[in-house]
CSV table of C-alpha atoms in Angstrom, one decimal:
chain,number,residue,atom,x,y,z
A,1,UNK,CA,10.4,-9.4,-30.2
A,2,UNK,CA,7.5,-9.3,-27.9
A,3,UNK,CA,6.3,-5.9,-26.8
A,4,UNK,CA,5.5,-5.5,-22.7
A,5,UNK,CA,3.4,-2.8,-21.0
A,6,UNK,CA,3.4,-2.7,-17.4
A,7,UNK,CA,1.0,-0.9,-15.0
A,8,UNK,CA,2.1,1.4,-12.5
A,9,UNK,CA,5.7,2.3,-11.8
A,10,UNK,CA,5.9,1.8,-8.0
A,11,UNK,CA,8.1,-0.1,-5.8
A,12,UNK,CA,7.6,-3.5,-7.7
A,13,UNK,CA,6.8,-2.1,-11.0
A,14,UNK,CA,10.7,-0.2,-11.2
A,15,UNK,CA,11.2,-3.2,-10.1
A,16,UNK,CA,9.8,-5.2,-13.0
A,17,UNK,CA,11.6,-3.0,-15.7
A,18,UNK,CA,14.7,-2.8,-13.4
A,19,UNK,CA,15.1,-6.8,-13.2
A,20,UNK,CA,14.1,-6.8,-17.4
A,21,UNK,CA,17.0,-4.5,-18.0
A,22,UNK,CA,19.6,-6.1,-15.6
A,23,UNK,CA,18.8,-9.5,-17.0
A,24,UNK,CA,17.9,-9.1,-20.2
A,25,UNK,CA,19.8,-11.9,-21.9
A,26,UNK,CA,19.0,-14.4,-19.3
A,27,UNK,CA,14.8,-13.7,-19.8
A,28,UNK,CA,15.1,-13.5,-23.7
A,29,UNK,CA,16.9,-16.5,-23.5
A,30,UNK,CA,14.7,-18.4,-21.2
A,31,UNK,CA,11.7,-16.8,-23.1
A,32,UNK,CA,12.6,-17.5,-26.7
A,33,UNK,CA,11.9,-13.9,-27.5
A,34,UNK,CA,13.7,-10.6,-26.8
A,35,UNK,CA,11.4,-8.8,-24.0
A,36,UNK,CA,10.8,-5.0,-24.5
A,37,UNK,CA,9.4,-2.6,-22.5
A,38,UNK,CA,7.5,-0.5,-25.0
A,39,UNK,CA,5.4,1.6,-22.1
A,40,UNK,CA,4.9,2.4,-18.5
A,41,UNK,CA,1.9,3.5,-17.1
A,42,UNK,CA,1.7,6.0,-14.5
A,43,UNK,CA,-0.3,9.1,-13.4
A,44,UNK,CA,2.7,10.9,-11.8
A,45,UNK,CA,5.8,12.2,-13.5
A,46,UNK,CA,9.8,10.6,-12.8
A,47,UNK,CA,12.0,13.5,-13.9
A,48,UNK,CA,14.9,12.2,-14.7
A,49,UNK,CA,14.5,8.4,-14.8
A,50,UNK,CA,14.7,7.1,-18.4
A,51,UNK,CA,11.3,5.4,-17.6
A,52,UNK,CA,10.3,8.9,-18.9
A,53,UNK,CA,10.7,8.0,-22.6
A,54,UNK,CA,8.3,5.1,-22.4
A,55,UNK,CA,5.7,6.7,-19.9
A,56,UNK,CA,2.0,7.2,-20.8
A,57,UNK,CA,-0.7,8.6,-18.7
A,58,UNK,CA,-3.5,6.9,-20.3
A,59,UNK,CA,-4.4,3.2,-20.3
A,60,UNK,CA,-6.0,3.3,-23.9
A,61,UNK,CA,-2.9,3.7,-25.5
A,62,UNK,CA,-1.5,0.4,-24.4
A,63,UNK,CA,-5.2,-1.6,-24.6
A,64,UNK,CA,-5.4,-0.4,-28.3
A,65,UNK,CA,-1.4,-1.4,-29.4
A,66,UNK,CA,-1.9,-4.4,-30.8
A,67,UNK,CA,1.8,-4.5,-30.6
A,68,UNK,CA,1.8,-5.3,-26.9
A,69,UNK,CA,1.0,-8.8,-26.0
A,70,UNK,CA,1.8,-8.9,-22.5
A,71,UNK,CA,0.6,-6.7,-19.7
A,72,UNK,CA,2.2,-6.7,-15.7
A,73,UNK,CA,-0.1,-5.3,-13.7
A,74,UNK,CA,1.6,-3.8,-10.6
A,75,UNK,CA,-0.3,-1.2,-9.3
A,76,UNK,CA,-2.4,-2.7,-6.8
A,77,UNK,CA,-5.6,-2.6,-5.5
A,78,UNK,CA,-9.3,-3.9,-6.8
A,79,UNK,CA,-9.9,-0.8,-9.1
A,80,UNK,CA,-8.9,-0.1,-12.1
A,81,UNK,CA,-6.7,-3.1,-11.9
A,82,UNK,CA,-9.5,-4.8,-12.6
A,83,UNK,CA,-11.2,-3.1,-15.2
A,84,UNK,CA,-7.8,-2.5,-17.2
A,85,UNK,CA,-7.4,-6.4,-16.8
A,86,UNK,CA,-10.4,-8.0,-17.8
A,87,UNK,CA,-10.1,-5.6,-20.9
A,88,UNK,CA,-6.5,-6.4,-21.6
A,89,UNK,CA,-7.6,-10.4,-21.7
A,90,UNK,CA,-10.2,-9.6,-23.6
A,91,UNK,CA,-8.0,-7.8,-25.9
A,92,UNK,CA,-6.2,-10.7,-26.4
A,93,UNK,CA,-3.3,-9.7,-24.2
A,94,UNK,CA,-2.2,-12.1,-21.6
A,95,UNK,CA,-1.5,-10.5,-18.4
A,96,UNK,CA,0.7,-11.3,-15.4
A,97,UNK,CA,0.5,-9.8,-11.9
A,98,UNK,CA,1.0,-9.2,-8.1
A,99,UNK,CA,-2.7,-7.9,-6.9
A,100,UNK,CA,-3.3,-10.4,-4.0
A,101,UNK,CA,-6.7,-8.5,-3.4
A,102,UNK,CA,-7.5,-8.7,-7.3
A,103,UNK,CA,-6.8,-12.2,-7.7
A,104,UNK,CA,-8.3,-12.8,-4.5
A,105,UNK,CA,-11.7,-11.5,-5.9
A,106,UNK,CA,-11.8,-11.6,-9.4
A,107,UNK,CA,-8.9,-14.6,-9.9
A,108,UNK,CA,-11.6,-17.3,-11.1
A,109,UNK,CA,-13.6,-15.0,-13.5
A,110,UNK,CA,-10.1,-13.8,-15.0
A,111,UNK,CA,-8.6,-16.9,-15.9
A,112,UNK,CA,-11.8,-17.6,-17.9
A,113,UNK,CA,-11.7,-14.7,-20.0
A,114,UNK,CA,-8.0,-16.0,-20.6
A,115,UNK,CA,-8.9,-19.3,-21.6
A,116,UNK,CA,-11.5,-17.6,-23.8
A,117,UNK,CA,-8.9,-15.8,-25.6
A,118,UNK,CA,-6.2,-18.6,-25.6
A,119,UNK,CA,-3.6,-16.2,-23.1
A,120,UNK,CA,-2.8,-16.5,-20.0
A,121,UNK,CA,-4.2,-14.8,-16.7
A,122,UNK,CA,-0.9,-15.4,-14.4
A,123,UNK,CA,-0.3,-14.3,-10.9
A,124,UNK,CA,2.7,-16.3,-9.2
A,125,UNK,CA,4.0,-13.3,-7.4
A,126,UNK,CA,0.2,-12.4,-5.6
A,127,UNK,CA,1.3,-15.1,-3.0
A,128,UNK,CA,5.1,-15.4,-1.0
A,129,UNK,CA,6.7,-12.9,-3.2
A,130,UNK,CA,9.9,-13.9,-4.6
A,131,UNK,CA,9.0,-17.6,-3.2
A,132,UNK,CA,7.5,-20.1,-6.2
A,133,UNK,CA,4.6,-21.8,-4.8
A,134,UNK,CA,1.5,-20.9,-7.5
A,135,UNK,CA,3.0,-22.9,-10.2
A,136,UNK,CA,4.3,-25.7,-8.2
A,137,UNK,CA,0.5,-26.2,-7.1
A,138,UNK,CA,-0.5,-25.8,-10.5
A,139,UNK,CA,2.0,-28.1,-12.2
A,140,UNK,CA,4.6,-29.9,-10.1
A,141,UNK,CA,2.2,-31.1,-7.2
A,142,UNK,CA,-0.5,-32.2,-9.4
A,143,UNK,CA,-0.1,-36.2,-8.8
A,144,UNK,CA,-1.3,-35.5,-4.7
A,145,UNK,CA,-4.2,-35.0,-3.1
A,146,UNK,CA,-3.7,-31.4,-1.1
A,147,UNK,CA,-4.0,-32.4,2.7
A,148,UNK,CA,-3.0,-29.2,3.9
A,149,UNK,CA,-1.3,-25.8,3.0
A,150,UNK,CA,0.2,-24.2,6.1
A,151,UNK,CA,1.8,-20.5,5.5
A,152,UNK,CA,3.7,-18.0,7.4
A,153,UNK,CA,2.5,-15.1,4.4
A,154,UNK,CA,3.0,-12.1,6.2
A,155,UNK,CA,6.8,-10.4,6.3
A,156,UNK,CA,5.6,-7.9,7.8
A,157,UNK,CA,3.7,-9.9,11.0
A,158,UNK,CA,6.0,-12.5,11.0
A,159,UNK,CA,8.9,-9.8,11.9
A,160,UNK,CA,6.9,-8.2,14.8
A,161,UNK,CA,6.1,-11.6,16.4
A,162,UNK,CA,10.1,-12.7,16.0
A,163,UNK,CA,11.0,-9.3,17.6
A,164,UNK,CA,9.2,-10.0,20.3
A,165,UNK,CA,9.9,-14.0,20.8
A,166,UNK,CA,13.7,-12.6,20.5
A,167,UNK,CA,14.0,-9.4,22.7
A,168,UNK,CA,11.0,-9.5,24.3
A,169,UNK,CA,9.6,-6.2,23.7
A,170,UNK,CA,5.7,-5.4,23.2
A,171,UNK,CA,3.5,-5.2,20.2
A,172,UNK,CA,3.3,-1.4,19.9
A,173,UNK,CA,7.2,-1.0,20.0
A,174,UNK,CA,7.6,-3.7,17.5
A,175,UNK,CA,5.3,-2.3,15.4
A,176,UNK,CA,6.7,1.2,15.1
A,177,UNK,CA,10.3,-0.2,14.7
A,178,UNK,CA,8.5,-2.6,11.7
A,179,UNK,CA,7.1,1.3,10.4
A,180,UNK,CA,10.6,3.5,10.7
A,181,UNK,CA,11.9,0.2,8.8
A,182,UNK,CA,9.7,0.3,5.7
A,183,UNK,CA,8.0,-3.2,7.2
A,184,UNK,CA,5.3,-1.8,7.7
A,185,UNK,CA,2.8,0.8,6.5
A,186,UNK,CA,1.4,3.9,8.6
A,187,UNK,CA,-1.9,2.6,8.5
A,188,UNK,CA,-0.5,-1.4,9.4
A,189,UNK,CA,-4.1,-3.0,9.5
A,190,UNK,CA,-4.0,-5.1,6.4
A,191,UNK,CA,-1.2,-6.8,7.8
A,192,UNK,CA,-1.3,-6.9,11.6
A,193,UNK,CA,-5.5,-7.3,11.5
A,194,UNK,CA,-4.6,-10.4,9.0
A,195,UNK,CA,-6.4,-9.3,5.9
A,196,UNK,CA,-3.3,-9.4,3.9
A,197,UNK,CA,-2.6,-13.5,4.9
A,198,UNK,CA,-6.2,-14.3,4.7
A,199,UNK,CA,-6.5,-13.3,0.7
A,200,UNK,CA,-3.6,-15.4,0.3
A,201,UNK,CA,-4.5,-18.4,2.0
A,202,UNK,CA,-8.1,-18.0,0.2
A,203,UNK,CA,-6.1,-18.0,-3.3
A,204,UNK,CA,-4.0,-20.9,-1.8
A,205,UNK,CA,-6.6,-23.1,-1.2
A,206,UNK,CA,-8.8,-22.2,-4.4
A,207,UNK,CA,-5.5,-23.7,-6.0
A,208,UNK,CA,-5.0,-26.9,-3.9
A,209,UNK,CA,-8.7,-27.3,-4.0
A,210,UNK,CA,-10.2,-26.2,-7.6
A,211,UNK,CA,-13.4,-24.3,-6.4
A,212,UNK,CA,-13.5,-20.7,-5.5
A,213,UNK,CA,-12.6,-19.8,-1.7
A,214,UNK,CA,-13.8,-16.9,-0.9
A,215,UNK,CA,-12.1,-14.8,1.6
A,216,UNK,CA,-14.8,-13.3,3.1
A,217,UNK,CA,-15.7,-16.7,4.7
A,218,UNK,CA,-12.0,-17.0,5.9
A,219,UNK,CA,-12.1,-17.0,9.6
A,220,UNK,CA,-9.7,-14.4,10.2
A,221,UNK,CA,-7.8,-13.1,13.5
A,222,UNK,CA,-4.6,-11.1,13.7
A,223,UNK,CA,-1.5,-10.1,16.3
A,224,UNK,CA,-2.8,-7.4,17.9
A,225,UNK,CA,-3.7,-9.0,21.0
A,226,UNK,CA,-0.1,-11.1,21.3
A,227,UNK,CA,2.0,-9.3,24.1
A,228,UNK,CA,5.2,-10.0,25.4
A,229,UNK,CA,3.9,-11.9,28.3
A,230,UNK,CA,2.8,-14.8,25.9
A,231,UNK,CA,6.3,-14.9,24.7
A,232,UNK,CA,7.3,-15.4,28.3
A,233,UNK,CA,4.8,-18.5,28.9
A,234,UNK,CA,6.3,-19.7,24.9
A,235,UNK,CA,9.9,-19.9,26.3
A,236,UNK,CA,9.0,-21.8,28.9
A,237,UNK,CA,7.4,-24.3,26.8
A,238,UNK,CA,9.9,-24.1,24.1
A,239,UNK,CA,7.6,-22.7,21.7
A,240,UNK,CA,6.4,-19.7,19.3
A,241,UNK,CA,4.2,-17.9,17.9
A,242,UNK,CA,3.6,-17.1,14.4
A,243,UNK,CA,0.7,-15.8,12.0
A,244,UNK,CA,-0.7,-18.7,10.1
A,245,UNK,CA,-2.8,-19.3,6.9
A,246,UNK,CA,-4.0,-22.4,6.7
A,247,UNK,CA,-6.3,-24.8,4.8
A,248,UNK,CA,-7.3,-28.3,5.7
A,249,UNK,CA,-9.3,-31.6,4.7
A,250,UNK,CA,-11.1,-32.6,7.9
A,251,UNK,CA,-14.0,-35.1,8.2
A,252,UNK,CA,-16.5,-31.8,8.0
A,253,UNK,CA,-15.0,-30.1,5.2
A,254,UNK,CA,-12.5,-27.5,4.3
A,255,UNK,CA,-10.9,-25.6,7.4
A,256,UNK,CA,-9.5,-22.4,6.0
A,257,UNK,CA,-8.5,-19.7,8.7
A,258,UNK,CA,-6.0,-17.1,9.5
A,259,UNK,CA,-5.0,-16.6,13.2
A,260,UNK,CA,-1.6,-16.9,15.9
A,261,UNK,CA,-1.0,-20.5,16.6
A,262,UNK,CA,1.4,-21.6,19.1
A,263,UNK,CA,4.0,-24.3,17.3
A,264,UNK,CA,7.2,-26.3,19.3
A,265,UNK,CA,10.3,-26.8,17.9
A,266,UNK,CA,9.5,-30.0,16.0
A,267,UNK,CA,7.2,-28.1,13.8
A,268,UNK,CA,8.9,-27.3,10.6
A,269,UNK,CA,7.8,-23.5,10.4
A,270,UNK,CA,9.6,-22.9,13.5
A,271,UNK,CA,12.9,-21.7,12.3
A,272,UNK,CA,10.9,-19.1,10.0
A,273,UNK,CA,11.8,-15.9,11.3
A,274,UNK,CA,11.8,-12.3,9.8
A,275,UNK,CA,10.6,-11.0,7.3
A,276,UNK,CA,10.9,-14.0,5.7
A,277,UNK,CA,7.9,-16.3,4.7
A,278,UNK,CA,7.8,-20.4,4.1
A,279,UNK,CA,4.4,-22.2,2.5
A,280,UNK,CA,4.0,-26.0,4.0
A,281,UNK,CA,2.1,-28.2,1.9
A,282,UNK,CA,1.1,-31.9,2.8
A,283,UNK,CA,-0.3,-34.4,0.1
A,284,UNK,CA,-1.4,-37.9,0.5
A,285,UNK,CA,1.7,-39.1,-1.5
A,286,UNK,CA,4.2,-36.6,-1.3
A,287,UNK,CA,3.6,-36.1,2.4
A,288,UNK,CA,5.3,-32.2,3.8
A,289,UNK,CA,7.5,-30.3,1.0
A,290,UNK,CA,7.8,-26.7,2.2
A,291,UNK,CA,8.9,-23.3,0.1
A,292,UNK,CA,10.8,-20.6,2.0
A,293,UNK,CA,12.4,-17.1,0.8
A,294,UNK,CA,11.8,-13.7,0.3
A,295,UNK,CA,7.8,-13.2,0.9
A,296,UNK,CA,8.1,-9.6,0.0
A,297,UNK,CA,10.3,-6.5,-1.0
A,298,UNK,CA,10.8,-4.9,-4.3
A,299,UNK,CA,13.3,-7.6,-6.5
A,300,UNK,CA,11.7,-10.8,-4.9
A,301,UNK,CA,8.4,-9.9,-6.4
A,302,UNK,CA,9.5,-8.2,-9.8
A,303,UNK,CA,11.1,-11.4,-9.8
A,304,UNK,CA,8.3,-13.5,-9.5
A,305,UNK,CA,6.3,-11.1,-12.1
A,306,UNK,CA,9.2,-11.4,-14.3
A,307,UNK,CA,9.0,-15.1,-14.7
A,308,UNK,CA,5.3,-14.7,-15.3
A,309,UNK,CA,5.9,-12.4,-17.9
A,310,UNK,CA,8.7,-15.2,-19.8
A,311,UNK,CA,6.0,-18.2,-19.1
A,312,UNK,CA,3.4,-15.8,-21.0
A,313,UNK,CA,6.2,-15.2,-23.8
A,314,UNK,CA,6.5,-19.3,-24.1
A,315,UNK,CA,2.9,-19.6,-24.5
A,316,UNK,CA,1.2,-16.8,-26.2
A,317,UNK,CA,-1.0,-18.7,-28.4
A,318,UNK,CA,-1.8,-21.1,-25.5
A,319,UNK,CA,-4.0,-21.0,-22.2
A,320,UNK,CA,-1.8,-22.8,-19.8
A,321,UNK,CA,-3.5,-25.0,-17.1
A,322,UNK,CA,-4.8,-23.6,-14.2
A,323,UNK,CA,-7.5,-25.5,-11.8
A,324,UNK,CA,-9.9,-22.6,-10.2
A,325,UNK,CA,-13.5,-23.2,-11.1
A,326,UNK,CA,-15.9,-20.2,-10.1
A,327,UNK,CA,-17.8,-22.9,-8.3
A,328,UNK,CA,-18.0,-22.0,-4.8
A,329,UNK,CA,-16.6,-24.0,-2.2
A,330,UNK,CA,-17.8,-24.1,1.1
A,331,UNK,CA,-15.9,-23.3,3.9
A,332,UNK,CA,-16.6,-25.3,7.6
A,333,UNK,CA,-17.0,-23.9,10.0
A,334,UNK,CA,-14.3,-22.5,12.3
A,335,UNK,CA,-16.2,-23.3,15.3
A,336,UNK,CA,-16.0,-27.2,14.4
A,337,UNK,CA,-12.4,-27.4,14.0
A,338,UNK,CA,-10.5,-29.3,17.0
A,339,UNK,CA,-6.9,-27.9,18.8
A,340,UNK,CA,-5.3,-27.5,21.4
A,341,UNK,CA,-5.7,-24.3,23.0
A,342,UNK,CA,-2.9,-22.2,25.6
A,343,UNK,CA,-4.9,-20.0,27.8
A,344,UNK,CA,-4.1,-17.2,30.0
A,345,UNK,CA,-5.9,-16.4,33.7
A,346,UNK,CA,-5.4,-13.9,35.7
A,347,UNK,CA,-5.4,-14.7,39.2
A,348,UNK,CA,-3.3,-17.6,41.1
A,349,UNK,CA,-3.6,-21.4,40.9
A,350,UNK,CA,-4.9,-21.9,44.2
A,351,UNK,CA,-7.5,-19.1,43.8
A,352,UNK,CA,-8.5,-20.3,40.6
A,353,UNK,CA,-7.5,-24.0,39.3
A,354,UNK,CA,-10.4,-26.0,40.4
A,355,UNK,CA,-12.6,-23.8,38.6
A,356,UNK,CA,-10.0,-24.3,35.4
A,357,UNK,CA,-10.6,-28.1,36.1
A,358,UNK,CA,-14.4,-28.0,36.5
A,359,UNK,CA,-14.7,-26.9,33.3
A,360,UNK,CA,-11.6,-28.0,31.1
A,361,UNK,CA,-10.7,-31.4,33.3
A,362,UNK,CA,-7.0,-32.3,33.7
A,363,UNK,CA,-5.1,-29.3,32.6
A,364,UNK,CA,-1.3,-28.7,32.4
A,365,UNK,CA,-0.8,-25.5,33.9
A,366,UNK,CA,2.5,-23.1,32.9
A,367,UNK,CA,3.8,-20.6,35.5
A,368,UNK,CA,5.9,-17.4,34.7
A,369,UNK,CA,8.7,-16.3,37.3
A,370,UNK,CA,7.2,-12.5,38.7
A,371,UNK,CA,3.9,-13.4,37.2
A,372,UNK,CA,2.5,-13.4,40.5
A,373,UNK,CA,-1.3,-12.5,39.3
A,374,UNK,CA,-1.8,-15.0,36.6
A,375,UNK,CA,-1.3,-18.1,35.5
A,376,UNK,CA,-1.6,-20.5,32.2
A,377,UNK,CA,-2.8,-23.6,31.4
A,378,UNK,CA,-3.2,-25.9,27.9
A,379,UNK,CA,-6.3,-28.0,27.1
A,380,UNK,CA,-6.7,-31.0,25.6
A,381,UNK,CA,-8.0,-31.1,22.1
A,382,UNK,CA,-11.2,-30.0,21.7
A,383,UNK,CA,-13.6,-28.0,19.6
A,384,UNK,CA,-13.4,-24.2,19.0
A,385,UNK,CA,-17.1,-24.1,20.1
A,386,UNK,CA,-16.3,-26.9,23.3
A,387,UNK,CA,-13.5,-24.0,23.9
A,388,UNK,CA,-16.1,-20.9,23.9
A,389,UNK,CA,-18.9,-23.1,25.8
A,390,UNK,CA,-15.9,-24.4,28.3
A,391,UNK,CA,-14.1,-20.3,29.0
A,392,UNK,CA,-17.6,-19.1,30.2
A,393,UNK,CA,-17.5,-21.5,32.9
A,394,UNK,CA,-13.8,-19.4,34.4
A,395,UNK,CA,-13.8,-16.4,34.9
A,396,UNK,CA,-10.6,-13.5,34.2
A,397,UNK,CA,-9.4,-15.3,31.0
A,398,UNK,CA,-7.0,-13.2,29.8
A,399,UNK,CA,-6.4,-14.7,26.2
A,400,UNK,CA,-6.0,-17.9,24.2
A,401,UNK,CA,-4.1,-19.1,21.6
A,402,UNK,CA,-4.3,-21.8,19.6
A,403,UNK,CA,-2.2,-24.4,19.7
A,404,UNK,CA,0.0,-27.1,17.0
């Protein structure tokens, strides 16, 4: 028997025990080892769960058991998640978990410690949720070069923007819909600003790459300037809008950002609506493969930590292999990176095209039906810094979005 603590008992962690206890024979089976919960650790009180039996309100008790072996850490957040796990591995405890921000920042440093202790520093579900894509990069894709990791990795923004392609209704009604639903939080920033994509497209990358991303040199833009009217001009053009993460070899480096892109139908992400999330990766051999499901909610996840948990179970004596060097890698720069980009202008053709062409050259130009005070028009492909240098040059812009 193998004894398993895990860290905070809120919407994935109930789900962790819950999806232990509904499938118990199927993860001792598949882990060679009957899993038991031995504590759950919590600062607030759950009268009348049976999670009560096994609750403890300080983290000492389960870092000094040498009994438990295996730690889930669901609760969340850089600290103490990150103080309770650096002491758990050092402990000797290997420890599986969902903390997109603690992997984010402390992923690199953590598996070391692991290695150190011969256990395991595992964090499947910190990226897509309920969707496999950590240990695919770390052990089924290992015979490719990464090209490029493409990934709608936001439920939450990927549901507003479908709203809107769909029914045509603007950001700020979307967004409180997405709220009264549970999609979203009060306080939506993390998600709709992009933060939430951008830590998981910087652990993506330190994956497909071997060197530490850091996040904070993730070019990162979010949804809060998409309105309804660019759904209009994206019907037209048979085309959508989602939230990506992406990371890409170019001839100048790494491209890592997070921002809208405009993709047509032929672009395999397309279909990807909801809540739902899908991870596109390109290598030199393979060529696309993509991984779609459940990017969120409370059983997808627990899930994910649950198979974490049975892959530390197989392989408690042994570090499994994970590529993520504390080496830094650079980042290009965003403004070197070449698109197409859809632009918005306020004003008519006739008032204002010539000016578009003076600067941007031959330009198709998209029209809206009752748009009488603007029009559209796509570039060629240029450079994000050709773009800013070329948009001085017209006046009443009213937005741009980049394009696939």
């Amino acid at each position: 028997m193998v004894n398993v603590a895990v860290l905070g008992y809120g919407t994935v962690g109930s789900g962790v025990v819950e999806v232990i206890k509904t499938n118990q024979n199927v993860v001792n089976k598949k882990s060679g080892q009957e899993i038991h919960v031995k504590y759950v650790l919590d600062l607030r009180e759950f009268p009348g769960d049976p999670v009560m039996d096994i609750l403890v309100h300080d983290y000492d008790v389960i870092l000094n058991d040498p009994e438990v072996e295996v730690i889930a850490e669901v609760m969340g957040g850089v600290e103490p998640a990150y103080t309770f796990v650096k002491a758990a591995l050092e402990k000797g405890k290997s420890v599986c978990t969902s903390n997109k921000e603690l992997v984010a920042k402390h992923g690199p440093e953590l598996i070391k410690i692991a290695k150190e202790h011969n256990r395991n520093f595992l964090f499947e579900a910190s990226v897509g949720g309920g969707i496999p894509i950590i240990r695919p990069l770390n052990q089924c894709i290992t015979a490719d070069e990464i090209n490029s990791i493409t990934g709608i990795l936001n439920g939450t923004t990927n549901y507003i923007l479908t709203k809107m392609s769909k029914e045509g209704l603007d950001f700020d009604t979307v967004l409180k819909e997405a709220q009264d639903l549970g999609y979203a939080e009060r306080n939506p920033s993390a998600d709709v600003d992009g933060f939430d994509a951008c830590r998981k497209i910087a652990i993506l990358s330190s994956l497909a790459y071997g060197k530490s991303v850091d996040f904070e040199d993730v070019y990162t833009e979010g949804i809060t300037k998409i309105s309804d009217i660019d759904f209009k001009y994206a019907n037209i053009l048979g085309t959508s809008v989602k939230l990506f993460g992406k990371a890409e070899k170019k001839e100048n480096g790494i491209n890592v950002f997070v921002a809208p892109v405009m993709i047509d139908s032929n672009h395999p992400l397309y279909s990807v609506n909801g809540v739902f999330n899908a991870i596109l990766v390109n290598g030199n051999v393979l060529d696309d493969i993509m991984f779609y499901g459940s990017g969120a909610g409370k059983l997808p996840t627990a899930s994910a930590v649950v198979s974490d948990i049975v892959d530390a179970v197989r392989n408690l004596n042994t570090s499994t292999y994970v590529e993520w060097s504390e080496e830094k890698l650079e980042v290009a720069d965003i403004k070197e990176s070449k698109k197409k980009f859809f632009v918005r202008v306020s004003g008519t053709e006739a008032e204002k095209l010539d000016a578009v062409k003076a600067a941007f050259g031959d330009v198709q130009t998209v029209k809206v039906e009752g748009l009488d005070d603007e029009f559209a028009f796509i570039t060629d492909v240029i450079s994000e810094k050709e773009y800013d240098e070329l948009s001085e040059k017209v006046e009443g812009i009213i937005t741009r979005i980049r394009m696939e």
